[in-house]
Amino acid sequence: MSWTIDDLQHWDEKIKKIAVDYGLDWYPINYEICDYYAMIGHMAYHGLPTHYDHWSYGKSFERTHQSYNAGVEGLPYELIINSSPSIAYLMRENPLYLQILIMAHCVGHSDFFKNNRMFKGTRPESVIGRMRAAKKRIQEYVEDPMIGIEQVEEVIDACHALQFQINRDGSERRTHKEMVEYYRALSERDNDGHYVVYDIETIPLEADPDIMGFIAEHGKMHDWKRDIIEICRDEAYYFMPQIQTKIMNEGWASFWHYTICHDLQFDDENHLPFLKMHNAVIRPHLGGLNPYHLGFVIFQDIKKRFGLEECFVARESLNDVSFIRQYLTAELAMELGLFSWSEKKRNWTIDEISDEDGWKKVRDSLCASIGDSGIPVIKVEALENYGRLVLRHDHDGRDLILDYSDRTVDHVRTLWNHDVVLHTYVEGDPWEI
């Protein structure tokens, strides 16, 4: 190694002082030093130091490990989780300049976790304890001869298939009892007769986007099964903000590692390798989207046009879609060379380019593909007689992939223990699965 623990502590203190002077406010960060093999393991389990076991994580580990050994895939140069204190991993193989860049980058991430509104309900102070307790309970279900690994994995498979069908605005799901109280209060203040036709006992009173929450509340099942559903549901609410803010989060962290490392005034031995690594991190990806690059460039542009304070306002209040809609300009879209494309007759074709006429369509196409926009919105619409669960797809012009839809409905049936039907549209016609 070209560095010692004392070196890391020395540079960490310098980084924190500069970050405080700029007004960053982050969780304390605990750095763990690991080798590349352990880093692959942390990646497979989403960086969480404790997590329930599932075959999909082992599959992810083996695929990444083989690709890494074959030289066709690298490893992320940083990994940090949203917890208080935050936990970040430093690979032992990294040179000193890269460890410094990573630590500055992690301060940016942790500041984002702590201050962006989408993360307000993630309970970072208890996530490690929650995951540890969940792992222990699931292992007990696996070892229980009346349950066993096959039933446990079947339920987890089903939960993973619809894990992100939740409230995506960060709001907490209201139980049926709470909904009844809410509508009773509305009807008592109803002077225009809007709520006269409401049957207050209808389940659900409103279309419910939190499918696992609805099943856990209303389904007839063993307690162990309901517990696993709630574990997977809790994890979905923890990870959803990261899905919704990938561009902002990586852009913010890159903006600050660049700013902080510039102020550290490296000597030539570290300065040139730092610039080379920074440019590698934020370089555009040919034919794809690099969230580090797009987020970094937009934050730089915000600072140039409105000042640093506006960057903090954006960091606190937006997600990727609102960030792009508010701050991506025609000039920036043209500078970045953004374009939209689609598959037509088995060939990929460019639909729009970022010129004076097409840049807004490119922006709209981008917004339809980032964050949680690529995850279909499916809600519980009704609970029919004899217990059949009715789901409805909020069709936005994009058809569901029917093979996946069939399997997803099967997974919902596994959790619900009764008939399930999903209504959608395929090529403009109503379709029932």
XYZ file of C-alpha atoms in Angstrom:
433
model
C 0.000 0.000 0.000
C 1.159 3.527 -0.774
C -0.691 4.950 2.233
C -1.346 4.401 5.933
C -4.369 4.852 8.201
C -2.709 8.020 9.500
C -2.586 9.355 5.932
C -6.324 8.778 5.520
C -7.123 10.432 8.839
C -4.931 13.415 7.937
C -6.704 13.996 4.624
C -10.128 13.262 6.086
C -9.694 16.108 8.574
C -8.737 18.480 5.755
C -11.747 17.383 3.688
C -14.157 17.896 6.580
C -12.832 21.376 7.323
C -13.301 22.517 3.716
C -16.757 20.907 3.525
C -17.890 22.660 6.725
C -16.691 25.991 5.362
C -18.884 25.484 2.270
C -21.902 24.703 4.422
C -22.210 20.952 3.846
C -24.052 19.052 6.563
C -23.565 15.294 6.554
C -23.834 12.256 8.807
C -20.610 11.107 10.488
C -18.892 8.647 8.147
C -17.296 5.376 9.244
C -14.819 4.162 6.637
C -14.162 0.427 6.300
C -11.128 -0.796 4.392
C -11.658 -3.974 2.385
C -10.121 -5.888 -0.514
C -11.730 -6.229 -3.939
C -13.350 -9.580 -3.041
C -15.117 -8.096 -0.022
C -16.149 -5.088 -2.130
C -17.937 -7.418 -4.562
C -19.767 -8.901 -1.579
C -20.783 -5.453 -0.326
C -22.050 -4.620 -3.818
C -24.163 -7.780 -3.961
C -25.878 -6.811 -0.713
C -26.322 -3.134 -1.736
C -23.592 -2.015 0.675
C -25.523 -3.074 3.769
C -23.243 -4.771 6.317
C -26.069 -7.125 7.303
C -28.894 -8.380 5.121
C -31.177 -11.389 4.785
C -29.895 -14.157 2.518
C -31.405 -14.798 -0.900
C -30.212 -16.632 -3.998
C -30.361 -13.442 -6.105
C -27.568 -11.841 -4.060
C -25.333 -14.869 -4.518
C -26.054 -14.783 -8.242
C -25.112 -11.101 -8.373
C -21.881 -11.815 -6.476
C -20.804 -14.663 -8.766
C -21.627 -12.763 -11.955
C -19.662 -9.680 -10.837
C -16.760 -11.768 -9.526
C -16.398 -13.713 -12.778
C -16.666 -10.567 -14.898
C -14.086 -8.805 -12.754
C -11.647 -11.716 -12.965
C -12.154 -11.864 -16.743
C -11.342 -8.158 -17.027
C -14.673 -7.234 -18.633
C -16.089 -5.353 -15.632
C -14.563 -3.015 -13.078
C -15.664 -2.187 -9.568
C -17.184 1.066 -8.332
C -14.525 3.332 -6.954
C -16.796 4.206 -4.021
C -19.651 2.640 -2.081
C -21.527 4.366 0.730
C -24.880 3.632 2.338
C -27.596 5.902 3.657
C -27.233 5.362 7.394
C -26.419 7.460 10.432
C -23.507 7.216 10.823
C -22.888 6.543 7.137
C -20.787 3.517 6.246
C -18.383 3.843 3.317
C -15.991 1.278 1.877
C -12.447 1.972 0.708
C -10.689 -0.683 -1.351
C -7.241 -1.517 -0.036
C -5.876 -1.614 -3.588
C -6.667 2.076 -4.254
C -3.775 4.587 -4.324
C -3.815 7.527 -1.914
C -5.091 10.164 -4.366
C -8.092 7.938 -5.147
C -8.873 7.382 -1.445
C -8.870 11.168 -0.969
C -11.214 11.644 -3.921
C -13.507 8.907 -2.589
C -13.674 10.420 0.894
C -14.581 13.828 -0.559
C -17.142 12.130 -2.800
C -18.654 10.315 0.190
C -19.085 13.579 2.103
C -21.182 14.812 -0.829
C -23.276 11.640 -0.826
C -23.859 11.724 2.918
C -24.866 15.392 2.750
C -27.351 14.487 0.030
C -28.786 11.589 2.057
C -29.239 13.829 5.081
C -30.788 16.826 3.340
C -32.700 15.759 0.222
C -36.443 15.637 0.934
C -36.921 12.249 -0.762
C -34.895 10.578 2.025
C -36.864 12.005 4.955
C -38.709 8.741 5.651
C -35.796 6.306 5.298
C -34.923 6.240 9.036
C -31.138 6.044 8.489
C -30.424 5.983 12.219
C -32.050 2.541 12.566
C -31.496 0.888 9.172
C -28.598 -1.329 10.298
C -30.512 -2.581 13.332
C -33.658 -3.166 11.246
C -31.774 -5.170 8.654
C -29.948 -7.186 11.307
C -33.220 -8.067 13.044
C -34.857 -8.922 9.696
C -31.989 -11.244 8.752
C -32.296 -13.044 12.086
C -36.069 -13.522 11.780
C -35.906 -14.774 8.193
C -33.171 -17.247 9.145
C -35.435 -18.533 11.918
C -38.215 -19.086 9.361
C -35.789 -20.959 7.102
C -34.742 -23.233 9.978
C -38.329 -23.829 11.148
C -39.320 -27.355 9.937
C -42.923 -26.154 9.525
C -41.831 -23.427 7.080
C -38.425 -24.071 5.496
C -36.292 -22.452 2.843
C -38.523 -23.262 -0.139
C -41.548 -21.407 1.244
C -39.403 -18.511 2.464
C -37.704 -18.078 -0.928
C -41.040 -18.313 -2.746
C -42.375 -15.396 -0.689
C -39.186 -13.335 -1.078
C -39.194 -13.987 -4.848
C -42.768 -12.702 -5.012
C -41.942 -9.624 -2.932
C -38.935 -8.794 -5.100
C -41.116 -9.002 -8.220
C -43.345 -6.137 -7.037
C -41.093 -4.536 -4.450
C -41.258 -1.000 -5.827
C -45.037 -0.873 -6.233
C -45.262 1.521 -3.306
C -46.090 5.172 -2.570
C -43.391 6.918 -4.571
C -43.931 10.431 -3.258
C -42.478 9.511 0.130
C -45.847 9.638 1.881
C -46.831 6.994 4.417
C -49.574 4.583 3.438
C -52.819 5.010 5.354
C -54.531 1.893 6.692
C -58.190 1.215 5.901
C -59.147 2.392 9.392
C -57.302 5.675 8.819
C -58.945 6.057 5.397
C -62.399 5.528 6.924
C -61.702 8.221 9.511
C -60.431 10.537 6.763
C -63.532 10.117 4.578
C -65.880 10.390 7.536
C -64.275 13.743 8.356
C -64.692 14.815 4.726
C -68.346 13.778 4.633
C -69.080 15.689 7.845
C -67.801 18.861 6.159
C -69.432 18.005 2.828
C -71.886 20.734 1.877
C -72.114 19.875 -1.824
C -72.944 16.170 -1.694
C -69.645 14.956 -3.175
C -69.334 12.028 -0.765
C -72.970 10.920 -0.448
C -72.450 7.950 -2.795
C -69.418 6.655 -0.917
C -69.731 3.286 0.814
C -67.426 3.925 3.738
C -66.679 0.209 4.129
C -65.463 -0.292 0.542
C -61.957 -1.790 0.400
C -59.965 0.044 -0.822
C -61.608 3.455 -0.509
C -58.978 4.756 -2.956
C -56.793 2.978 -5.484
C -53.796 1.817 -3.443
C -50.320 1.973 -5.072
C -48.726 0.114 -2.136
C -49.573 -3.445 -3.203
C -47.505 -5.194 -0.524
C -48.894 -2.858 2.126
C -52.455 -3.695 1.038
C -51.745 -7.446 1.011
C -50.072 -7.328 4.414
C -53.068 -5.479 5.875
C -55.922 -7.388 4.260
C -54.498 -10.770 3.244
C -55.225 -13.969 5.144
C -51.866 -15.564 5.861
C -49.481 -16.838 8.525
C -47.667 -14.247 10.608
C -44.253 -15.314 9.255
C -45.371 -14.588 5.693
C -46.773 -11.173 6.632
C -43.499 -10.405 8.409
C -41.421 -11.170 5.299
C -43.712 -8.986 3.182
C -43.253 -6.107 5.635
C -39.466 -6.629 5.649
C -39.267 -6.403 1.836
C -41.693 -3.483 1.804
C -39.616 -1.558 4.348
C -36.525 -2.135 2.221
C -38.348 -0.822 -0.858
C -39.154 2.442 0.928
C -35.503 2.668 1.987
C -34.115 2.224 -1.546
C -36.747 4.082 -3.612
C -35.250 7.574 -2.974
C -31.911 6.345 -4.319
C -33.644 5.194 -7.510
C -35.393 8.568 -7.806
C -32.236 10.673 -7.316
C -29.398 8.738 -9.016
C -28.394 11.615 -11.318
C -28.649 14.276 -8.613
C -26.935 12.167 -5.960
C -23.948 11.209 -8.110
C -23.778 14.678 -9.627
C -23.783 16.317 -6.195
C -21.071 13.985 -4.877
C -18.954 14.539 -8.003
C -19.462 18.317 -7.795
C -18.119 18.276 -4.241
C -15.225 15.887 -4.697
C -14.067 18.141 -7.539
C -14.540 21.330 -5.502
C -12.992 20.000 -2.293
C -10.032 18.314 -3.972
C -9.314 21.513 -5.911
C -9.172 23.411 -2.609
C -6.869 20.779 -1.092
C -4.172 22.032 -3.505
C -2.529 18.690 -4.295
C 1.105 18.508 -5.278
C 1.869 17.277 -8.808
C 2.238 13.695 -7.605
C -1.451 13.594 -6.636
C -2.943 16.418 -8.738
C -2.492 14.910 -12.197
C -3.744 11.426 -11.237
C -6.716 13.068 -9.501
C -7.660 15.011 -12.647
C -7.297 11.878 -14.742
C -9.557 9.897 -12.387
C -12.109 12.718 -12.100
C -12.350 12.933 -15.882
C -12.784 9.149 -16.076
C -15.605 9.283 -13.529
C -17.615 12.041 -15.201
C -16.871 11.270 -18.845
C -19.873 10.854 -21.172
C -20.826 7.275 -22.012
C -21.071 6.604 -25.728
C -24.662 5.676 -26.563
C -25.720 5.814 -22.918
C -26.220 8.091 -19.940
C -23.574 8.574 -17.253
C -25.411 9.961 -14.177
C -22.126 11.270 -12.731
C -21.528 13.296 -15.892
C -25.036 14.676 -16.362
C -25.510 15.587 -12.696
C -22.060 17.175 -12.395
C -22.499 19.311 -15.518
C -25.945 20.543 -14.456
C -24.793 21.464 -10.939
C -21.831 23.306 -12.460
C -24.238 25.172 -14.729
C -26.549 26.048 -11.816
C -23.603 27.492 -9.910
C -22.515 29.504 -12.944
C -25.983 30.929 -13.644
C -27.509 31.319 -10.171
C -24.758 30.908 -7.585
C -23.839 28.186 -5.105
C -26.869 28.792 -2.883
C -29.172 27.669 -5.706
C -27.259 24.367 -5.824
C -28.160 23.776 -2.179
C -31.813 24.615 -2.888
C -31.898 22.073 -5.738
C -30.140 19.444 -3.605
C -32.755 19.793 -0.883
C -35.998 20.009 -2.824
C -35.851 18.002 -6.081
C -35.612 14.513 -7.524
C -34.104 13.529 -10.877
C -37.196 14.246 -12.973
C -37.926 17.661 -11.430
C -34.184 18.463 -11.488
C -33.967 17.808 -15.248
C -37.203 19.661 -15.986
C -36.129 22.706 -13.997
C -32.468 23.057 -14.896
C -31.778 21.354 -18.233
C -31.708 24.188 -20.777
C -31.613 24.139 -24.578
C -27.998 25.321 -24.495
C -26.982 22.608 -22.055
C -28.825 19.868 -23.972
C -27.016 20.924 -27.156
C -23.668 21.111 -25.367
C -24.178 17.613 -23.963
C -25.275 16.280 -27.350
C -28.398 14.652 -25.915
C -30.746 12.819 -28.244
C -33.643 10.380 -28.016
C -33.884 7.052 -29.805
C -36.185 4.061 -30.086
C -36.436 0.685 -31.759
C -38.412 0.582 -35.010
C -38.674 -2.591 -37.071
C -35.809 -4.130 -35.064
C -33.512 -1.183 -35.822
C -32.509 1.564 -33.407
C -33.278 4.983 -34.818
C -32.728 8.525 -33.547
C -36.069 10.251 -32.951
C -34.984 13.715 -31.842
C -31.757 15.653 -31.394
C -31.051 18.597 -29.132
C -31.586 21.497 -31.476
C -33.842 24.524 -31.152
C -36.952 22.517 -32.035
C -36.193 19.087 -30.618
C -34.498 19.625 -27.258
C -37.744 19.710 -25.243
C -38.815 16.371 -26.706
C -35.379 14.993 -25.843
C -35.796 16.293 -22.292
C -39.248 14.712 -22.019
C -37.920 11.405 -23.333
C -35.086 11.564 -20.805
C -37.508 12.234 -17.949
C -39.574 9.222 -19.011
C -36.555 6.942 -18.643
C -34.851 8.068 -15.411
C -35.596 7.621 -11.731
C -38.668 5.481 -11.111
C -40.210 6.471 -14.467
C -39.329 3.102 -15.970
C -41.223 1.205 -13.259
C -44.893 0.726 -14.218
C -47.470 2.158 -11.825
C -49.921 -0.562 -10.772
C -52.521 -0.051 -8.055
C -55.008 -2.145 -6.108
C -58.330 -1.030 -7.553
C -60.881 -3.299 -5.895
C -61.459 -6.303 -3.715
C -64.280 -8.291 -5.268
C -66.638 -10.817 -3.741
C -65.001 -14.093 -2.760
C -61.662 -12.327 -2.349
C -60.478 -11.702 -5.916
C -57.911 -8.899 -5.993
C -58.245 -6.426 -8.883
C -55.174 -4.471 -10.006
C -55.049 -1.727 -12.614
C -52.047 -0.466 -14.589
C -51.835 3.332 -14.956
C -51.141 3.206 -18.681
C -48.938 6.097 -19.837
C -48.608 5.079 -23.473
C -46.107 2.318 -22.785
C -47.453 -1.231 -22.867
C -46.455 -3.771 -20.258
C -44.256 -6.678 -21.348
C -46.816 -9.470 -21.181
C -44.435 -12.290 -20.196
C -43.265 -10.276 -17.193
C -46.829 -9.233 -16.407
C -48.047 -12.850 -16.339
C -45.279 -13.838 -13.947
C -45.849 -10.784 -11.764
C -49.546 -11.615 -11.415
C -48.510 -15.137 -10.391
C -46.244 -13.631 -7.730
C -49.066 -11.432 -6.429
C -51.250 -14.536 -6.221
C -48.520 -16.230 -4.156
C -48.753 -13.442 -1.585
C -52.521 -12.938 -1.738
C -53.457 -16.656 -1.641
C -56.426 -16.036 -3.942
C -57.366 -15.007 -7.485
C -55.718 -11.887 -8.929
C -56.545 -9.974 -12.122
C -54.599 -7.098 -13.707
C -56.262 -4.657 -16.135
C -54.147 -2.775 -18.667
C -54.082 -1.768 -22.350
C -52.091 -3.492 -25.090
C -51.764 -1.694 -28.433
C -54.716 0.483 -27.451
C -57.092 -2.322 -26.516
C -58.217 -3.276 -22.995
C -56.370 -6.336 -21.732
C -56.942 -8.564 -18.724
C -54.209 -10.709 -17.166
